[in-house]
GROMACS .gro file of C-alpha atoms in nm:
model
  271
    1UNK     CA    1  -6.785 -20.798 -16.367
    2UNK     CA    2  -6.895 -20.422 -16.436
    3UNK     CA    3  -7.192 -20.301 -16.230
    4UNK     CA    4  -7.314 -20.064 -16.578
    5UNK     CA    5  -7.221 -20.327 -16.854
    6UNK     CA    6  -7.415 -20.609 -16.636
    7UNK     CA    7  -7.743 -20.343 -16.548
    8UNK     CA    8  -7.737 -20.297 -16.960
    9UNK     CA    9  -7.799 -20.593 -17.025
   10UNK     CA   10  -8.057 -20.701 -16.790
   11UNK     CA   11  -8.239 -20.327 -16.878
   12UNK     CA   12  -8.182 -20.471 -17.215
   13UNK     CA   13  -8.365 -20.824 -17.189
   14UNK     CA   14  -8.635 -20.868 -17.405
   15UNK     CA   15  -8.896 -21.088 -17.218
   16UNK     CA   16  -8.950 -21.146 -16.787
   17UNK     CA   17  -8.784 -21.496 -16.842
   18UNK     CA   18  -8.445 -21.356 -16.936
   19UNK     CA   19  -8.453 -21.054 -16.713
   20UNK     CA   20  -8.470 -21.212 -16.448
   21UNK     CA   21  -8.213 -21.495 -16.480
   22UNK     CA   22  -7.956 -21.238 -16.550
   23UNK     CA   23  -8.050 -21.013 -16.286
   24UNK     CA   24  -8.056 -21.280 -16.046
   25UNK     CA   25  -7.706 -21.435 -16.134
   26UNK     CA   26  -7.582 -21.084 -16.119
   27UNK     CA   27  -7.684 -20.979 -15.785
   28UNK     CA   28  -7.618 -21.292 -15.618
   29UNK     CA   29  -7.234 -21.162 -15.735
   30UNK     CA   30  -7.288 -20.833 -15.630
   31UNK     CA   31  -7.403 -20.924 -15.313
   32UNK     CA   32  -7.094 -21.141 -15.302
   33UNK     CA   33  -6.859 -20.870 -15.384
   34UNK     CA   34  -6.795 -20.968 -15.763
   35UNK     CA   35  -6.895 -20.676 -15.897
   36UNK     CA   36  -6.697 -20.384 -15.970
   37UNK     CA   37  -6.845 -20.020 -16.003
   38UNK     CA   38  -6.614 -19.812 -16.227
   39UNK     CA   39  -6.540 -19.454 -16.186
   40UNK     CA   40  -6.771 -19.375 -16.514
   41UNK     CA   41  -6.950 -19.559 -16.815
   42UNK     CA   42  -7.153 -19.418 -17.096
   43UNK     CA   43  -7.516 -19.470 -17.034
   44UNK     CA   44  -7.714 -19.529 -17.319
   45UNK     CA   45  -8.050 -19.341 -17.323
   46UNK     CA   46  -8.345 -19.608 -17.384
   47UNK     CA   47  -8.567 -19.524 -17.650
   48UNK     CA   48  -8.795 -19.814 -17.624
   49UNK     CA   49  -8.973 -20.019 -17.320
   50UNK     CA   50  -8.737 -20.332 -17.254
   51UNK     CA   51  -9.176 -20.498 -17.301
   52UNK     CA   52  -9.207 -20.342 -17.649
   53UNK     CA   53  -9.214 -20.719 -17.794
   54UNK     CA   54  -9.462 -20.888 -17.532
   55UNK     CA   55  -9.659 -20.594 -17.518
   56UNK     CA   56  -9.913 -20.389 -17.723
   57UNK     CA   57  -9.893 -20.052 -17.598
   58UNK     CA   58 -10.153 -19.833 -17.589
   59UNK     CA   59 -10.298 -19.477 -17.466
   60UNK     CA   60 -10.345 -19.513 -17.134
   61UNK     CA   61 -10.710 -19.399 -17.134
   62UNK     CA   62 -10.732 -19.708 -17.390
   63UNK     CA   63 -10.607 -20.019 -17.163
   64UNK     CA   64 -10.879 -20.237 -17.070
   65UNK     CA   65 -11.099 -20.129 -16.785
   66UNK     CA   66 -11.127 -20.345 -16.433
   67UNK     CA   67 -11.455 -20.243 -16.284
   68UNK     CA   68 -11.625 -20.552 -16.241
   69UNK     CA   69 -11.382 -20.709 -16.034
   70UNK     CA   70 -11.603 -21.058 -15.927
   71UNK     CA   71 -11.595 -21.157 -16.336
   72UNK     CA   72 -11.243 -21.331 -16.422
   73UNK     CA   73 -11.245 -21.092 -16.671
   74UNK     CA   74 -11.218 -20.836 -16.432
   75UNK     CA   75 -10.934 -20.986 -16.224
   76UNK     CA   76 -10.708 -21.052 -16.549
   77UNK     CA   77 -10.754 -20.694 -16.592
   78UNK     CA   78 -10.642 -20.613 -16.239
   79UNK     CA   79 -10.382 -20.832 -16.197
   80UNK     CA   80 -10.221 -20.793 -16.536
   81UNK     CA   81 -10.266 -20.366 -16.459
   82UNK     CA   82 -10.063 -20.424 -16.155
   83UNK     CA   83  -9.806 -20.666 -16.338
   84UNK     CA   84  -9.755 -20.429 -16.547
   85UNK     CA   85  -9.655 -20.177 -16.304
   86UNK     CA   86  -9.435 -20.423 -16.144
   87UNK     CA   87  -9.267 -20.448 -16.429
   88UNK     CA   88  -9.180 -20.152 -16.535
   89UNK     CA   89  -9.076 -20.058 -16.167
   90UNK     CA   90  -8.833 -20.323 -16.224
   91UNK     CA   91  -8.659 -20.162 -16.487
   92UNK     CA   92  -8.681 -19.822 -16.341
   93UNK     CA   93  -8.526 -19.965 -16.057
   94UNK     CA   94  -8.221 -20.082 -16.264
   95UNK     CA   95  -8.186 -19.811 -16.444
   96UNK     CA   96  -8.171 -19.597 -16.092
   97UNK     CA   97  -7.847 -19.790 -16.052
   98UNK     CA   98  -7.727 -19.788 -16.401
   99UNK     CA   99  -7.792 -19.462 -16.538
  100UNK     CA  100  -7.621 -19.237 -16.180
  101UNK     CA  101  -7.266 -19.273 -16.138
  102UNK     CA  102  -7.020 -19.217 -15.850
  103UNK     CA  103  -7.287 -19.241 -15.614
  104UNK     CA  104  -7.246 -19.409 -15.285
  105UNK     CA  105  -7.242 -19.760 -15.249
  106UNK     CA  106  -7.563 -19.787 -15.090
  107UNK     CA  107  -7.761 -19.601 -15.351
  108UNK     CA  108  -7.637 -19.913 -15.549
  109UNK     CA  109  -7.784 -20.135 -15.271
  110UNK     CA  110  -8.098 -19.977 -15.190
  111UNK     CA  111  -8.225 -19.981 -15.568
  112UNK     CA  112  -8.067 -20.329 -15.672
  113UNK     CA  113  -8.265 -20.455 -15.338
  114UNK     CA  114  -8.608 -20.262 -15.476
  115UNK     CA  115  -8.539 -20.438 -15.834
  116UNK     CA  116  -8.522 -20.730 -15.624
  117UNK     CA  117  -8.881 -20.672 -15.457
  118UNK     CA  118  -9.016 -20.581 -15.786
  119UNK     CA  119  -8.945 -20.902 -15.980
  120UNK     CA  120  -9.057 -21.095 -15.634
  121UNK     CA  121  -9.382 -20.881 -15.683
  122UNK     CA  122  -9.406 -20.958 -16.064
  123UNK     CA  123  -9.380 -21.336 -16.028
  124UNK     CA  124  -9.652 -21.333 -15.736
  125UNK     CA  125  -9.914 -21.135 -15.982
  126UNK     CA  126  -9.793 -21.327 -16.281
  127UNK     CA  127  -9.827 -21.651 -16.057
  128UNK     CA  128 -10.225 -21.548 -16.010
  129UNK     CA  129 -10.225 -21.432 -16.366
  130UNK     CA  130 -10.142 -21.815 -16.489
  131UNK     CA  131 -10.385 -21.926 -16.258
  132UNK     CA  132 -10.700 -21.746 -16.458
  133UNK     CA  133 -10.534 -21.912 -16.781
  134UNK     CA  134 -10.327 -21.576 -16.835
  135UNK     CA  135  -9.998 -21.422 -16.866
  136UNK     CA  136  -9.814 -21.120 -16.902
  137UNK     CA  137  -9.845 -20.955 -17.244
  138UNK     CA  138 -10.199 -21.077 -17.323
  139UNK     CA  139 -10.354 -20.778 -17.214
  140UNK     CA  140 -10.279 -20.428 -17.363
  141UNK     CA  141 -10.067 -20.153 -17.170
  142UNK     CA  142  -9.944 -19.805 -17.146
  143UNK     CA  143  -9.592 -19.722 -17.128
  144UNK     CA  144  -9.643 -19.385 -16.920
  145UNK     CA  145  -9.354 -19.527 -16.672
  146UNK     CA  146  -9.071 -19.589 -16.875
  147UNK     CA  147  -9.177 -19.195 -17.024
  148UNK     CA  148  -9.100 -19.123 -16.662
  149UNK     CA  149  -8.734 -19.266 -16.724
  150UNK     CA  150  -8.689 -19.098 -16.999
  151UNK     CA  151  -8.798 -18.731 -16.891
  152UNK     CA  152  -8.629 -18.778 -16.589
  153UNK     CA  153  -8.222 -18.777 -16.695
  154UNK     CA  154  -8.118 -18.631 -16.339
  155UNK     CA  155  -8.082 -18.738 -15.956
  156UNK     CA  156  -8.308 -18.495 -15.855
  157UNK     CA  157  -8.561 -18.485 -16.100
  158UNK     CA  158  -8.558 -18.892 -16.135
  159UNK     CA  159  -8.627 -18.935 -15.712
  160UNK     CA  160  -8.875 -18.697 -15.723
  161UNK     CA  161  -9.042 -18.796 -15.990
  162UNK     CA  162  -9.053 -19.198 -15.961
  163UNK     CA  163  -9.042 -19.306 -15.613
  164UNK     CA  164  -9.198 -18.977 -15.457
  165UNK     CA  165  -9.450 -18.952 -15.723
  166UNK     CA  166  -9.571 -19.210 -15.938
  167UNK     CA  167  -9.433 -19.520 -15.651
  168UNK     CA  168  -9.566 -19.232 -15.381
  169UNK     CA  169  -9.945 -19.250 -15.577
  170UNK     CA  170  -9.988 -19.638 -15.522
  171UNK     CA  171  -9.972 -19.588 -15.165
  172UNK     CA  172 -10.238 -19.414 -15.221
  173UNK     CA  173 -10.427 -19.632 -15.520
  174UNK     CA  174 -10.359 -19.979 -15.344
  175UNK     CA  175 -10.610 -19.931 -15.058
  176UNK     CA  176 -10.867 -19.795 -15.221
  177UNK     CA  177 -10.853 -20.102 -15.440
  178UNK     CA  178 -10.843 -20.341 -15.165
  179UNK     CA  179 -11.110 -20.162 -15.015
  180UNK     CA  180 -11.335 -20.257 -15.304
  181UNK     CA  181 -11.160 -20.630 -15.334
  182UNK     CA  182 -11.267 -20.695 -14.973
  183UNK     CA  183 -11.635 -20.598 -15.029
  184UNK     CA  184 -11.678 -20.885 -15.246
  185UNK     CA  185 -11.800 -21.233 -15.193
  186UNK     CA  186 -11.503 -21.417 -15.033
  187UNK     CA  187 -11.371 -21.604 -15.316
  188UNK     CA  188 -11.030 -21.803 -15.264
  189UNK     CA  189 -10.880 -21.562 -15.596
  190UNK     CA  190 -10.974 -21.274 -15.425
  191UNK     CA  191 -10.833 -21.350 -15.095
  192UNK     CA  192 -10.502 -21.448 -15.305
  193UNK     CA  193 -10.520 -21.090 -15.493
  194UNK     CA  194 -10.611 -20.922 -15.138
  195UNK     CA  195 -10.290 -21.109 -15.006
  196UNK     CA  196 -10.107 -21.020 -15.221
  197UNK     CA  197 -10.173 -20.680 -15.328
  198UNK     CA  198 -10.097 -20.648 -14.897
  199UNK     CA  199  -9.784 -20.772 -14.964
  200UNK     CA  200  -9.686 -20.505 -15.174
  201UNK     CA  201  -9.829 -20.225 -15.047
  202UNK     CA  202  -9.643 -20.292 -14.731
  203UNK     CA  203  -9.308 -20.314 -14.918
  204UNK     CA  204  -9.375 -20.049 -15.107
  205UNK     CA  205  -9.313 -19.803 -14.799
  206UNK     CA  206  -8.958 -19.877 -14.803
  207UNK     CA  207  -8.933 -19.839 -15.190
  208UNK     CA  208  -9.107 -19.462 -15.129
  209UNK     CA  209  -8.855 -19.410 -14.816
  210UNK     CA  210  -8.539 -19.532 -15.022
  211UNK     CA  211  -8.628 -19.236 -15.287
  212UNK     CA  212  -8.724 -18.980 -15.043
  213UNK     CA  213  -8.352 -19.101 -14.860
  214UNK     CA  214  -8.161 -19.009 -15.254
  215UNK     CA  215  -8.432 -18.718 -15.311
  216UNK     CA  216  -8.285 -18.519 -15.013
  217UNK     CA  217  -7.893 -18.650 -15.099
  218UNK     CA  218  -7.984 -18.484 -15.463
  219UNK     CA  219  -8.109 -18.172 -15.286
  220UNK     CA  220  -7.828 -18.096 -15.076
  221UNK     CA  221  -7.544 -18.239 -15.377
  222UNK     CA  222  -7.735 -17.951 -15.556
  223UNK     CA  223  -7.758 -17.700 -15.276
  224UNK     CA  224  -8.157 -17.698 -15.332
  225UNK     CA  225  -8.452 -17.635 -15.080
  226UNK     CA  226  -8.627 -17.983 -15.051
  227UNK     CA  227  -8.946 -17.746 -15.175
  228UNK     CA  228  -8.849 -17.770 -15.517
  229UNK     CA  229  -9.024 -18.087 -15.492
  230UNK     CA  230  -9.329 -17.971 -15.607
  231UNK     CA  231  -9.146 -17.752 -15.901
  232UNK     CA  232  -9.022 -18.088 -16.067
  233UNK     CA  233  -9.408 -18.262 -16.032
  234UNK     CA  234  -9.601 -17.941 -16.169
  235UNK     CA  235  -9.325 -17.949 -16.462
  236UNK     CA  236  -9.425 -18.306 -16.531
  237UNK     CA  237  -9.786 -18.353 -16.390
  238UNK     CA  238  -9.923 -18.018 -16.361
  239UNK     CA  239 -10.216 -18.220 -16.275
  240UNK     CA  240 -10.098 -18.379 -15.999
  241UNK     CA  241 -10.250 -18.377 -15.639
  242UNK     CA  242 -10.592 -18.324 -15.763
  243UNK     CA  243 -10.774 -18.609 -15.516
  244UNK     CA  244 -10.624 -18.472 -15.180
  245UNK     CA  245 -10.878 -18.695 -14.997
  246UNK     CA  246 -10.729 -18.983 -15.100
  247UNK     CA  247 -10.383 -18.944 -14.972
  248UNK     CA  248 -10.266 -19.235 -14.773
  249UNK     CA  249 -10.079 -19.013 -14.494
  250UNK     CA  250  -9.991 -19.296 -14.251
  251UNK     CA  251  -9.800 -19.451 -14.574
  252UNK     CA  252  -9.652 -19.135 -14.672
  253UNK     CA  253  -9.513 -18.990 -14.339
  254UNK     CA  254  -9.403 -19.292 -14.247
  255UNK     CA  255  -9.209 -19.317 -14.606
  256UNK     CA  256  -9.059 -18.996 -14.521
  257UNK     CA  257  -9.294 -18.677 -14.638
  258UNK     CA  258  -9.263 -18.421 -14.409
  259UNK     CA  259  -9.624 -18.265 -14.266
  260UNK     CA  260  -9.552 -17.933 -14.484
  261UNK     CA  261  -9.539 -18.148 -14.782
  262UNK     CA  262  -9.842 -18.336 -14.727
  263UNK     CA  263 -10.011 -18.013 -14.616
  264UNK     CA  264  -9.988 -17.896 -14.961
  265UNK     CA  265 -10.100 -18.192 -15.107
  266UNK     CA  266 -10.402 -18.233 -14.897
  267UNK     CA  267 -10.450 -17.861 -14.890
  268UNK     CA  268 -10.564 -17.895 -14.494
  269UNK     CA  269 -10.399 -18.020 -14.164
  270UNK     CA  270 -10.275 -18.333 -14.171
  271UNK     CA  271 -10.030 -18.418 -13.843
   0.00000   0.00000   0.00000
């Protein structure tokens, strides 16, 4: 069994049902040593989101809003806009491990393992989804993620980018919304969303850590100060960093940013 052939056709899948079963026959071989990783493969580069046919994709300033979050309504919103992200990180997970060659064989390990989380994350939130009569694909989504895996055709550029960026910004986003969730009436959803959205954020560290682990193996492969960091995010989000005051720095240091780094974001003394 090829490692690449096997990762294209999971990336490939067109609905959560399939993905899954494949990916899950397939690492339960890798993990059993049935799987050969060749010395090179020609990667295809994906021009649409494995979700294109479940999905209606959108702007992302045009997917449903989840403010009021004590209306069912509002927690189909939530949970589906976390789903969503799930997801995708699934795929951007595999295609860590299918689209860089000749890596170590724990850079292999670490992001099959964080597809691994992701799809236990996705059924969890799809789970909850079922339970307010919904499912994945009824609500509409954006597809800024899998532009992320397409912009990002390098080591470098793609662990700086996804797991020190965009994974990096729910440690920050996930509190704030559990914050609100746990201001509401108790309700037995919302304790299940609270619980669960805990869950994640908690294994989310490690996904952040693994990336910041490959971000620094790209820097030195490339004989790069670790500084150019914030070169790759202003060429991609020259926006980015613009609510210091929400940084989760506990999260973030413990996931591997350094106290210069999270100086700059918070622009003031952190640690």
């Amino acid at each position: 069994m090829n490692l690449f052939e096997e990762l294209e056709l999971i990336l490939e899948a067109k609905n959560p049902e399939s993905k899954i079963t494949l990916f899950n026959d397939f690492y339960e071989k890798y993990k059993n040593g049935s799987v050969d990783i060749p010395d090179s493969f020609e990667a295809k580069v994906f021009t649409t989101p494995s979700y294109k046919g479940i999905c209606t994709i959108v702007s992302p300033q045009d997917v449903p809003k989840r403010s009021n979050l004590t209306s069912k309504e509002g927690q189909i919103n939530l949970l589906h806009a976390v789903a969503h992200i799930e997801y995708s990180a699934i795929d951007l997970a595999l295609d860590a491990a299918y689209r860089f060659q000749n890596m170590p064989h724990a850079y292999y390990d670490d992001w099959l393992e964080v597809a691994d989380d992701e799809i236990r994350h996705f059924l969890m939130l799809e789970e909850l989804l079922q339970e307010l009569g919904a499912s994945y694909g009824d609500i509409e989504v954006h597809n800024a993620l899998f532009e992320a895996l397409q912009k990002t055709q390098t080591l470098l550029e793609r662990m700086a980018v996804v797991p020190r960026y965009l994974e990096a910004n729910g440690l920050d986003a996930t509190p704030m919304i559990l914050k609100k969730l746990k201001k509401l009436p108790k309700k037995e959803m919302i304790e299940k969303i609270i619980d669960t959205l805990e869950v994640i954020l908690e294994e989310e560290v490690s996904h952040v850590k693994k990336g910041d682990v490959w971000f620094k193996y790209a820097c030195r492969a490339e004989n790069v100060e670790e500084g150019v960091y914030f070169d790759i995010i202003k060429k991609y989000y020259p926006r980015g960093f613009l609510r210091p005051d929400d940084l989760n720095i506990d999260a973030r240091r413990e996931a591997g940013f350094s106290c210069s780094e999270l100086k700059n974001m918070a622009k003031r003394e952190v640690c």
